[in-house]
Structures are given as C-alpha cells and as structure tokens.
C-alpha cells in the first residue's frame, strides 16, 4: 500500500495576528512522489534527505476550513511549512547519504535512459549483483554499479533540485506559493499537509 498526501495551502491576508484562510487550491494534483515527501516532510524518505519541515503536527491556528478536510483517523505525519522556509531551500544541496533505492537505467544507443528505482523488493538487479546482495542502496558506496547487456543499476545520491526537476506539479505549487507570498508576505503563506497510507 502506498502513501498519499493531503492538506491545503493557507494564507494570512492581514498579516500576523489575523486568522489563516484556506486558499482555493487542492493538493489532489500532487502525485505520489516519495522524494518530495521525504525532502519536505520526512515521509517515505528513501533518498535520505534532511527534511525541511517534519513532525510539526497541525498548526494550533489552522483554519476551520482546512481542519474540515481531514476525513479519517488513519492520517499521519501532520506537519506544515511556511513559504519563507521553502524560499531559503538551497536546491543544489545533496542528500547527506545515498538513496536506499538502486537506480535502474536501460542502456540505449543514445545513452542510459532512466527506468526507475528499485525498492526493497526489486530483484532484477540481483541476477547481476548476486543473491547475497543487499537490496538497500545505502549499504554500498556512492557510484557502485552493476551492468548487464541492456541494463545498468547504480547507487546514487539525490540533490534537492532532482526533486523539482521530475515533478512539474510541485513546481507549480511552489510558483503559486511564491505569487501569494509576493502579495501577503513570506511568513503569511504556508502549506499544511498530512499523509494516508
């Protein structure tokens, strides 16, 4: 079973001390993107990022409209992040460790083509690496690779920028937050989220 994100974007149009309001924006467009979940909130953090805003819980001053979005008791990892914090993220920074998942590439005439990341249950690379190979990429040095005639598996470290490069919906959300912050101030725009597994 996978993990999905829910929540909303809040603004404080009148500044500090005024109530937060739920912006008319749904997080339904955000895909199940574990690298983004890990980087921003520490959830499904296989890539080993130092999370920006994990484990904060729901804000005490959350809007009633936002609180009305919570539908089940199965939600977890409630947290929030202000645009002021996201605006300070250095997108060139690398994760402190290598990814737990082994990255798979198809070898083509134009060069390697990224296929995906092997989770703990990914076994195709073991044919080359050997049955005793550890399924966690983080148990090998960065750059360790296994190769067969048309496949390459490699242990890699992600950067913050890698997350944005592959997630246009997240970039669009950040653009919206930036635009709102220009009108209301960086500390008056925040993303409040929780997860469902």
mmCIF file of C-alpha atoms in Angstrom:
data_model
loop_
_atom_site.group_PDB
_atom_site.id
_atom_site.type_symbol
_atom_site.label_atom_id
_atom_site.label_comp_id
_atom_site.label_asym_id
_atom_site.label_seq_id
_atom_site.Cartn_x
_atom_site.Cartn_y
_atom_site.Cartn_z
ATOM 1 C CA UNK A 1 0.000 0.000 0.000
ATOM 2 C CA UNK A 2 1.341 3.423 -0.918
ATOM 3 C CA UNK A 3 1.295 6.775 0.831
ATOM 4 C CA UNK A 4 -0.633 9.784 -0.452
ATOM 5 C CA UNK A 5 -0.521 13.441 0.569
ATOM 6 C CA UNK A 6 -3.473 15.629 1.546
ATOM 7 C CA UNK A 7 -3.915 19.053 3.059
ATOM 8 C CA UNK A 8 -4.122 22.606 1.867
ATOM 9 C CA UNK A 9 -2.498 25.930 1.282
ATOM 10 C CA UNK A 10 -3.301 28.647 3.794
ATOM 11 C CA UNK A 11 -2.813 32.414 3.634
ATOM 12 C CA UNK A 12 -2.977 35.163 6.245
ATOM 13 C CA UNK A 13 -4.057 38.176 4.153
ATOM 14 C CA UNK A 14 -3.978 40.648 7.052
ATOM 15 C CA UNK A 15 -0.617 39.535 8.406
ATOM 16 C CA UNK A 16 0.488 38.213 11.813
ATOM 17 C CA UNK A 17 -2.241 38.014 14.405
ATOM 18 C CA UNK A 18 -5.008 37.669 11.831
ATOM 19 C CA UNK A 19 -6.718 34.341 11.096
ATOM 20 C CA UNK A 20 -5.427 31.925 8.472
ATOM 21 C CA UNK A 21 -7.693 31.224 5.499
ATOM 22 C CA UNK A 22 -7.706 28.178 3.243
ATOM 23 C CA UNK A 23 -6.695 29.180 -0.283
ATOM 24 C CA UNK A 24 -8.773 27.750 -3.105
ATOM 25 C CA UNK A 25 -6.193 25.156 -4.077
ATOM 26 C CA UNK A 26 -6.383 21.386 -3.940
ATOM 27 C CA UNK A 27 -3.401 19.129 -3.322
ATOM 28 C CA UNK A 28 -5.127 16.405 -5.338
ATOM 29 C CA UNK A 29 -2.920 17.272 -8.317
ATOM 30 C CA UNK A 30 0.225 16.341 -6.387
ATOM 31 C CA UNK A 31 1.384 12.876 -7.378
ATOM 32 C CA UNK A 32 2.643 10.180 -5.042
ATOM 33 C CA UNK A 33 6.240 11.432 -5.082
ATOM 34 C CA UNK A 34 8.232 9.957 -2.225
ATOM 35 C CA UNK A 35 11.343 12.033 -2.908
ATOM 36 C CA UNK A 36 9.305 15.216 -2.447
ATOM 37 C CA UNK A 37 7.573 13.777 0.636
ATOM 38 C CA UNK A 38 10.979 12.890 2.099
ATOM 39 C CA UNK A 39 12.706 16.172 1.306
ATOM 40 C CA UNK A 40 9.914 18.410 2.530
ATOM 41 C CA UNK A 41 8.333 16.406 5.336
ATOM 42 C CA UNK A 42 10.491 13.358 6.178
ATOM 43 C CA UNK A 43 7.817 10.878 4.989
ATOM 44 C CA UNK A 44 8.971 7.879 2.889
ATOM 45 C CA UNK A 45 12.423 9.442 2.922
ATOM 46 C CA UNK A 46 14.254 6.707 0.991
ATOM 47 C CA UNK A 47 16.549 9.309 -0.569
ATOM 48 C CA UNK A 48 17.974 10.254 2.843
ATOM 49 C CA UNK A 49 17.243 13.990 2.756
ATOM 50 C CA UNK A 50 17.423 16.233 5.819
ATOM 51 C CA UNK A 51 13.701 17.184 5.839
ATOM 52 C CA UNK A 52 12.678 20.832 5.699
ATOM 53 C CA UNK A 53 9.639 20.541 7.999
ATOM 54 C CA UNK A 54 8.899 17.156 9.549
ATOM 55 C CA UNK A 55 6.854 16.214 12.589
ATOM 56 C CA UNK A 56 5.369 19.600 13.471
ATOM 57 C CA UNK A 57 1.781 18.473 13.820
ATOM 58 C CA UNK A 58 -1.158 20.601 12.761
ATOM 59 C CA UNK A 59 -0.775 24.312 13.497
ATOM 60 C CA UNK A 60 -2.824 25.386 16.505
ATOM 61 C CA UNK A 61 -4.214 28.283 14.472
ATOM 62 C CA UNK A 62 -5.174 26.222 11.397
ATOM 63 C CA UNK A 63 -8.281 27.442 9.604
ATOM 64 C CA UNK A 64 -11.547 25.612 10.268
ATOM 65 C CA UNK A 65 -11.888 25.007 6.510
ATOM 66 C CA UNK A 66 -8.546 23.212 6.466
ATOM 67 C CA UNK A 67 -9.423 21.147 9.521
ATOM 68 C CA UNK A 68 -12.626 20.158 7.729
ATOM 69 C CA UNK A 69 -10.541 18.426 5.050
ATOM 70 C CA UNK A 70 -9.476 15.706 7.494
ATOM 71 C CA UNK A 71 -11.780 12.759 6.985
ATOM 72 C CA UNK A 72 -10.271 9.704 8.717
ATOM 73 C CA UNK A 73 -8.321 8.666 11.763
ATOM 74 C CA UNK A 74 -5.804 6.873 9.516
ATOM 75 C CA UNK A 75 -4.000 10.076 8.573
ATOM 76 C CA UNK A 76 -0.494 10.556 9.939
ATOM 77 C CA UNK A 77 2.604 12.778 9.892
ATOM 78 C CA UNK A 78 0.701 16.065 10.086
ATOM 79 C CA UNK A 79 3.040 18.999 9.523
ATOM 80 C CA UNK A 80 3.327 22.395 7.868
ATOM 81 C CA UNK A 81 5.884 24.615 6.153
ATOM 82 C CA UNK A 82 5.870 28.366 5.510
ATOM 83 C CA UNK A 83 6.869 29.823 2.161
ATOM 84 C CA UNK A 84 9.663 31.709 3.994
ATOM 85 C CA UNK A 85 11.314 28.324 4.714
ATOM 86 C CA UNK A 86 10.838 26.968 1.200
ATOM 87 C CA UNK A 87 12.251 30.162 -0.280
ATOM 88 C CA UNK A 88 15.501 29.509 1.620
ATOM 89 C CA UNK A 89 15.987 25.930 0.374
ATOM 90 C CA UNK A 90 19.282 25.501 -1.487
ATOM 91 C CA UNK A 91 18.248 23.375 -4.456
ATOM 92 C CA UNK A 92 21.882 22.436 -5.213
ATOM 93 C CA UNK A 93 22.342 20.669 -1.856
ATOM 94 C CA UNK A 94 22.769 16.905 -1.962
ATOM 95 C CA UNK A 95 21.224 14.430 0.452
ATOM 96 C CA UNK A 96 23.529 13.529 3.369
ATOM 97 C CA UNK A 97 23.603 9.896 2.205
ATOM 98 C CA UNK A 98 22.920 7.818 -0.876
ATOM 99 C CA UNK A 99 19.427 6.716 -1.837
ATOM 100 C CA UNK A 100 18.147 3.488 -0.275
ATOM 101 C CA UNK A 101 16.831 2.534 -3.711
ATOM 102 C CA UNK A 102 19.064 1.328 -6.504
ATOM 103 C CA UNK A 103 18.577 3.400 -9.674
ATOM 104 C CA UNK A 104 17.928 1.441 -12.859
ATOM 105 C CA UNK A 105 18.806 2.546 -16.401
ATOM 106 C CA UNK A 106 18.189 0.993 -19.805
ATOM 107 C CA UNK A 107 21.313 1.179 -21.953
ATOM 108 C CA UNK A 108 20.335 2.581 -25.356
ATOM 109 C CA UNK A 109 22.202 3.844 -28.406
ATOM 110 C CA UNK A 110 21.570 7.414 -27.170
ATOM 111 C CA UNK A 111 22.958 6.610 -23.715
ATOM 112 C CA UNK A 112 21.415 5.432 -20.438
ATOM 113 C CA UNK A 113 17.665 6.039 -20.068
ATOM 114 C CA UNK A 114 16.338 6.219 -16.502
ATOM 115 C CA UNK A 115 13.808 3.465 -15.805
ATOM 116 C CA UNK A 116 13.131 3.753 -12.082
ATOM 117 C CA UNK A 117 14.311 2.976 -8.592
ATOM 118 C CA UNK A 118 14.297 -0.495 -7.117
ATOM 119 C CA UNK A 119 12.620 -0.687 -3.742
ATOM 120 C CA UNK A 120 13.432 -3.391 -1.219
ATOM 121 C CA UNK A 121 11.516 -5.890 -3.332
ATOM 122 C CA UNK A 122 13.185 -5.065 -6.646
ATOM 123 C CA UNK A 123 15.057 -8.207 -7.636
ATOM 124 C CA UNK A 124 16.024 -7.787 -11.296
ATOM 125 C CA UNK A 125 19.461 -6.342 -10.458
ATOM 126 C CA UNK A 126 20.240 -9.301 -8.159
ATOM 127 C CA UNK A 127 20.759 -11.522 -11.205
ATOM 128 C CA UNK A 128 23.866 -9.442 -11.848
ATOM 129 C CA UNK A 129 24.762 -8.415 -8.278
ATOM 130 C CA UNK A 130 24.348 -11.882 -6.761
ATOM 131 C CA UNK A 131 21.779 -13.455 -4.469
ATOM 132 C CA UNK A 132 23.542 -12.195 -1.317
ATOM 133 C CA UNK A 133 23.445 -8.572 -2.493
ATOM 134 C CA UNK A 134 21.846 -6.146 -0.049
ATOM 135 C CA UNK A 135 18.660 -4.604 -1.518
ATOM 136 C CA UNK A 136 19.409 -1.257 0.166
ATOM 137 C CA UNK A 137 21.455 1.091 -1.977
ATOM 138 C CA UNK A 138 22.651 2.849 1.164
ATOM 139 C CA UNK A 139 24.677 -0.219 2.117
ATOM 140 C CA UNK A 140 27.030 0.420 -0.847
ATOM 141 C CA UNK A 141 29.355 3.341 -1.655
ATOM 142 C CA UNK A 142 28.018 6.009 -3.977
ATOM 143 C CA UNK A 143 28.675 5.107 -7.609
ATOM 144 C CA UNK A 144 28.597 1.329 -7.090
ATOM 145 C CA UNK A 145 27.152 -0.143 -10.285
ATOM 146 C CA UNK A 146 26.063 -3.452 -11.757
ATOM 147 C CA UNK A 147 25.730 -3.894 -15.503
ATOM 148 C CA UNK A 148 24.289 -6.403 -17.896
ATOM 149 C CA UNK A 149 23.946 -6.163 -21.679
ATOM 150 C CA UNK A 150 20.975 -3.722 -21.663
ATOM 151 C CA UNK A 151 20.663 -2.599 -18.041
ATOM 152 C CA UNK A 152 22.668 -0.573 -15.539
ATOM 153 C CA UNK A 153 21.898 -0.392 -11.817
ATOM 154 C CA UNK A 154 23.699 2.285 -9.824
ATOM 155 C CA UNK A 155 23.859 3.594 -6.261
ATOM 156 C CA UNK A 156 23.227 7.345 -6.405
ATOM 157 C CA UNK A 157 22.787 10.388 -4.185
ATOM 158 C CA UNK A 158 19.985 12.840 -4.989
ATOM 159 C CA UNK A 159 20.065 16.615 -4.731
ATOM 160 C CA UNK A 160 17.178 18.832 -3.687
ATOM 161 C CA UNK A 161 16.954 20.014 -7.293
ATOM 162 C CA UNK A 162 16.389 16.454 -8.526
ATOM 163 C CA UNK A 163 13.041 16.526 -6.734
ATOM 164 C CA UNK A 164 11.810 19.608 -8.593
ATOM 165 C CA UNK A 165 13.158 18.501 -11.960
ATOM 166 C CA UNK A 166 10.853 15.489 -12.123
ATOM 167 C CA UNK A 167 7.755 16.995 -10.503
ATOM 168 C CA UNK A 168 6.010 19.739 -12.521
ATOM 169 C CA UNK A 169 3.035 19.727 -10.133
ATOM 170 C CA UNK A 170 5.296 20.547 -7.186
ATOM 171 C CA UNK A 171 6.958 23.334 -9.186
ATOM 172 C CA UNK A 172 3.500 24.733 -9.990
ATOM 173 C CA UNK A 173 2.533 24.613 -6.297
ATOM 174 C CA UNK A 174 5.724 26.466 -5.366
ATOM 175 C CA UNK A 175 5.015 29.065 -8.064
ATOM 176 C CA UNK A 176 1.557 29.608 -6.580
ATOM 177 C CA UNK A 177 3.004 29.952 -3.085
ATOM 178 C CA UNK A 178 5.640 32.419 -4.340
ATOM 179 C CA UNK A 179 2.971 34.534 -6.044
ATOM 180 C CA UNK A 180 0.831 34.584 -2.903
ATOM 181 C CA UNK A 181 3.885 35.476 -0.795
ATOM 182 C CA UNK A 182 4.572 38.468 -3.029
ATOM 183 C CA UNK A 183 1.109 39.787 -2.101
ATOM 184 C CA UNK A 184 0.859 38.708 1.550
ATOM 185 C CA UNK A 185 4.449 38.183 2.767
ATOM 186 C CA UNK A 186 6.645 35.079 3.020
ATOM 187 C CA UNK A 187 5.500 34.235 6.566
ATOM 188 C CA UNK A 188 1.828 34.559 5.649
ATOM 189 C CA UNK A 189 1.684 31.655 3.200
ATOM 190 C CA UNK A 190 2.001 28.067 4.381
ATOM 191 C CA UNK A 191 1.366 24.522 3.258
ATOM 192 C CA UNK A 192 -0.322 22.244 5.808
ATOM 193 C CA UNK A 193 -0.195 18.547 4.983
ATOM 194 C CA UNK A 194 -0.791 15.048 6.277
ATOM 195 C CA UNK A 195 -0.438 11.590 4.784
ATOM 196 C CA UNK A 196 -2.554 8.485 4.340
ATOM 197 C CA UNK A 197 -1.076 5.000 3.980
#
